[in-house]
Amino acid sequence: MDNQPAKSDAELKLLMKACWNKYQLSGDITHLVEAVRAAPFFGERELAREIARLLNSLKPVV
Protein backbone atom coordinates (compact mmCIF):
# COMPACT_ATOMS: atom_id res chain seq x y z
CA MET A 1 0.00 0.00 0.00
CA ASP A 2 2.67 2.53 0.96
CA ASN A 3 5.13 1.40 -1.70
CA GLN A 4 2.83 2.26 -4.58
CA PRO A 5 3.53 5.40 -6.59
CA ALA A 6 0.96 8.17 -6.15
CA LYS A 7 -1.84 7.99 -8.69
CA SER A 8 -3.12 11.04 -10.55
CA ASP A 9 -6.63 12.27 -9.83
CA ALA A 10 -7.79 10.87 -13.17
CA GLU A 11 -6.29 7.45 -12.39
CA LEU A 12 -7.90 7.43 -8.95
CA LYS A 13 -11.30 8.36 -10.39
CA LEU A 14 -11.07 5.49 -12.89
CA LEU A 15 -9.97 3.04 -10.20
CA MET A 16 -12.73 4.12 -7.80
CA LYS A 17 -15.37 3.80 -10.53
CA ALA A 18 -14.06 0.36 -11.52
CA CYS A 19 -13.96 -0.85 -7.91
CA TRP A 20 -17.48 0.42 -7.26
CA ASN A 21 -18.85 -1.17 -10.43
CA LYS A 22 -17.19 -4.51 -9.59
CA TYR A 23 -18.58 -4.36 -6.06
CA GLN A 24 -22.10 -3.55 -7.28
CA LEU A 25 -22.02 -6.49 -9.69
CA SER A 26 -20.51 -9.02 -7.31
CA GLY A 27 -21.14 -7.84 -3.75
CA ASP A 28 -17.51 -8.82 -3.09
CA ILE A 29 -16.05 -6.61 -0.36
CA THR A 30 -12.52 -7.06 -1.73
CA HIS A 31 -13.36 -4.45 -4.36
CA LEU A 32 -14.18 -1.94 -1.61
CA VAL A 33 -10.95 -2.85 0.17
CA GLU A 34 -9.01 -2.18 -3.04
CA ALA A 35 -10.62 1.27 -3.32
CA VAL A 36 -9.90 2.11 0.31
CA ARG A 37 -6.27 1.06 0.01
CA ALA A 38 -5.82 3.28 -3.06
CA ALA A 39 -7.61 6.32 -1.61
CA PRO A 40 -5.24 9.04 -0.39
CA PHE A 41 -7.19 10.02 2.77
CA PHE A 42 -5.19 13.26 2.84
CA GLY A 43 -2.04 11.47 3.95
CA GLU A 44 -3.73 9.50 6.75
CA ARG A 45 -2.58 6.04 5.69
CA GLU A 46 -3.45 4.55 9.08
CA LEU A 47 -7.09 5.49 8.39
CA ALA A 48 -7.00 3.54 5.11
CA ARG A 49 -5.38 0.56 6.82
CA GLU A 50 -7.99 0.49 9.58
CA ILE A 51 -10.94 0.77 7.20
CA ALA A 52 -9.46 -1.98 5.01
CA ARG A 53 -8.89 -4.16 8.09
CA LEU A 54 -12.50 -3.68 9.21
CA LEU A 55 -13.86 -4.43 5.75
CA ASN A 56 -11.71 -7.54 5.51
CA SER A 57 -13.12 -8.74 8.82
CA LEU A 58 -16.60 -8.75 7.24
CA LYS A 59 -15.68 -11.26 4.52
CA PRO A 60 -17.09 -13.35 3.02
CA VAL A 61 -20.12 -11.41 1.90
CA VAL A 62 -21.68 -12.52 -1.37
XYZ file of N, CA and C in Angstrom:
186
model
N 0.827 -1.192 0.000
C 0.000 0.000 0.000
C 0.863 1.244 0.000
N 1.846 1.340 0.885
C 2.670 2.532 0.964
C 3.737 2.583 -0.113
N 4.070 1.456 -0.715
C 5.134 1.403 -1.699
C 4.650 1.706 -3.107
N 3.383 1.974 -3.270
C 2.833 2.255 -4.579
C 3.057 3.722 -4.924
N 3.393 3.999 -6.204
C 3.525 5.404 -6.595
C 2.170 6.100 -6.521
N 2.203 7.399 -6.251
C 0.961 8.169 -6.150
C 0.249 8.174 -7.500
N -1.043 7.987 -7.468
C -1.836 7.994 -8.690
C -2.366 9.405 -8.935
N -2.533 9.746 -10.204
C -3.120 11.035 -10.545
C -4.605 11.013 -10.183
N -5.197 12.189 -10.120
C -6.633 12.270 -9.828
C -7.448 11.481 -10.852
N -7.059 11.584 -12.118
C -7.788 10.871 -13.172
C -7.677 9.360 -12.983
N -6.475 8.882 -12.631
C -6.290 7.450 -12.391
C -7.108 6.987 -11.195
N -7.121 7.788 -10.137
C -7.903 7.431 -8.950
C -9.393 7.383 -9.252
N -9.877 8.347 -10.027
C -11.298 8.356 -10.392
C -11.668 7.095 -11.163
N -10.813 6.709 -12.110
C -11.073 5.490 -12.885
C -11.049 4.256 -11.996
N -10.069 4.191 -11.103
C -9.970 3.045 -10.202
C -11.185 2.971 -9.283
N -11.583 4.109 -8.714
C -12.734 4.121 -7.805
C -14.002 3.687 -8.528
N -14.186 4.175 -9.751
C -15.370 3.795 -10.526
C -15.351 2.297 -10.828
N -14.181 1.785 -11.210
C -14.064 0.356 -11.518
C -14.329 -0.492 -10.276
N -13.743 -0.098 -9.155
C -13.957 -0.848 -7.908
C -15.430 -0.841 -7.522
N -16.065 0.308 -7.620
C -17.478 0.423 -7.258
C -18.341 -0.437 -8.174
N -18.071 -0.367 -9.488
C -18.846 -1.173 -10.435
C -18.682 -2.665 -10.158
N -17.443 -3.098 -9.902
C -17.193 -4.511 -9.592
C -17.922 -4.923 -8.318
N -17.899 -4.050 -7.315
C -18.585 -4.358 -6.058
C -20.091 -4.468 -6.286
N -20.657 -3.526 -7.034
C -22.099 -3.553 -7.277
C -22.522 -4.819 -8.021
N -21.697 -5.279 -8.934
C -22.024 -6.489 -9.691
C -21.867 -7.758 -8.865
N -20.854 -7.778 -8.006
C -20.513 -9.022 -7.314
C -20.878 -9.059 -5.833
N -20.948 -7.883 -5.197
C -21.144 -7.843 -3.752
C -19.892 -8.238 -2.984
N -18.781 -8.384 -3.689
C -17.512 -8.818 -3.095
C -16.802 -7.627 -2.442
N -16.639 -7.695 -1.141
C -16.046 -6.606 -0.362
C -14.598 -6.329 -0.759
N -13.923 -7.295 -1.353
C -12.520 -7.058 -1.726
C -12.380 -5.880 -2.687
N -13.415 -5.598 -3.456
C -13.362 -4.448 -4.361
C -13.421 -3.138 -3.574
N -14.167 -3.120 -2.483
C -14.181 -1.941 -1.614
C -12.843 -1.778 -0.910
N -12.262 -2.885 -0.486
C -10.950 -2.850 0.170
C -9.909 -2.275 -0.785
N -9.949 -2.698 -2.040
C -9.011 -2.178 -3.042
C -9.151 -0.661 -3.180
N -10.383 -0.172 -3.207
C -10.617 1.269 -3.319
C -10.093 2.007 -2.094
N -10.363 1.473 -0.930
C -9.902 2.112 0.313
C -8.382 2.176 0.350
N -7.738 1.093 -0.025
C -6.270 1.057 0.007
C -5.657 2.062 -0.962
N -6.337 2.344 -2.064
C -5.816 3.281 -3.062
C -6.148 4.734 -2.737
N -7.179 4.951 -1.921
C -7.612 6.317 -1.607
C -6.549 7.044 -0.780
N -6.305 8.316 -1.089
C -5.241 9.042 -0.392
C -5.554 9.421 1.053
N -6.801 9.629 1.410
C -7.191 10.016 2.770
C -6.326 11.150 3.315
N -5.944 12.061 2.443
C -5.188 13.256 2.840
C -3.962 12.914 3.673
N -3.273 11.857 3.276
C -2.044 11.465 3.952
C -2.226 10.611 5.188
N -3.454 10.305 5.549
C -3.732 9.499 6.746
C -3.797 8.020 6.369
N -2.638 7.426 6.122
C -2.580 6.035 5.687
C -3.101 5.072 6.749
N -2.935 5.419 8.012
C -3.455 4.548 9.078
C -4.977 4.439 8.989
N -5.634 5.510 8.575
C -7.087 5.490 8.387
C -7.454 4.470 7.311
N -6.743 4.502 6.195
C -6.998 3.544 5.113
C -6.762 2.116 5.586
N -5.682 1.903 6.318
C -5.377 0.555 6.824
C -6.479 0.047 7.752
N -6.959 0.912 8.623
C -7.986 0.487 9.585
C -9.307 0.182 8.885
N -9.703 1.026 7.944
C -10.944 0.775 7.201
C -10.822 -0.529 6.413
N -9.677 -0.737 5.760
C -9.458 -1.978 5.012
C -9.501 -3.181 5.947
N -8.890 -3.056 7.122
C -8.892 -4.155 8.095
C -10.324 -4.492 8.520
N -11.117 -3.463 8.792
C -12.501 -3.683 9.212
C -13.332 -4.316 8.096
N -13.141 -3.836 6.879
C -13.865 -4.431 5.755
C -13.462 -5.889 5.562
N -12.171 -6.157 5.659
C -11.705 -7.540 5.511
C -12.291 -8.452 6.575
N -12.560 -7.916 7.745
C -13.125 -8.741 8.818
C -14.573 -9.135 8.532
N -15.212 -8.449 7.602
C -16.600 -8.752 7.237
C -16.715 -9.884 6.221
N -15.626 -10.237 5.562
C -15.679 -11.257 4.518
C -16.003 -12.614 5.114
N -16.587 -13.513 4.366
C -17.091 -13.352 3.016
C -18.531 -12.839 2.998
N -18.770 -11.926 2.105
C -20.119 -11.409 1.898
C -20.406 -11.493 0.417
N -21.306 -12.376 0.043
C -21.676 -12.516 -1.367
C -23.141 -12.824 -1.454
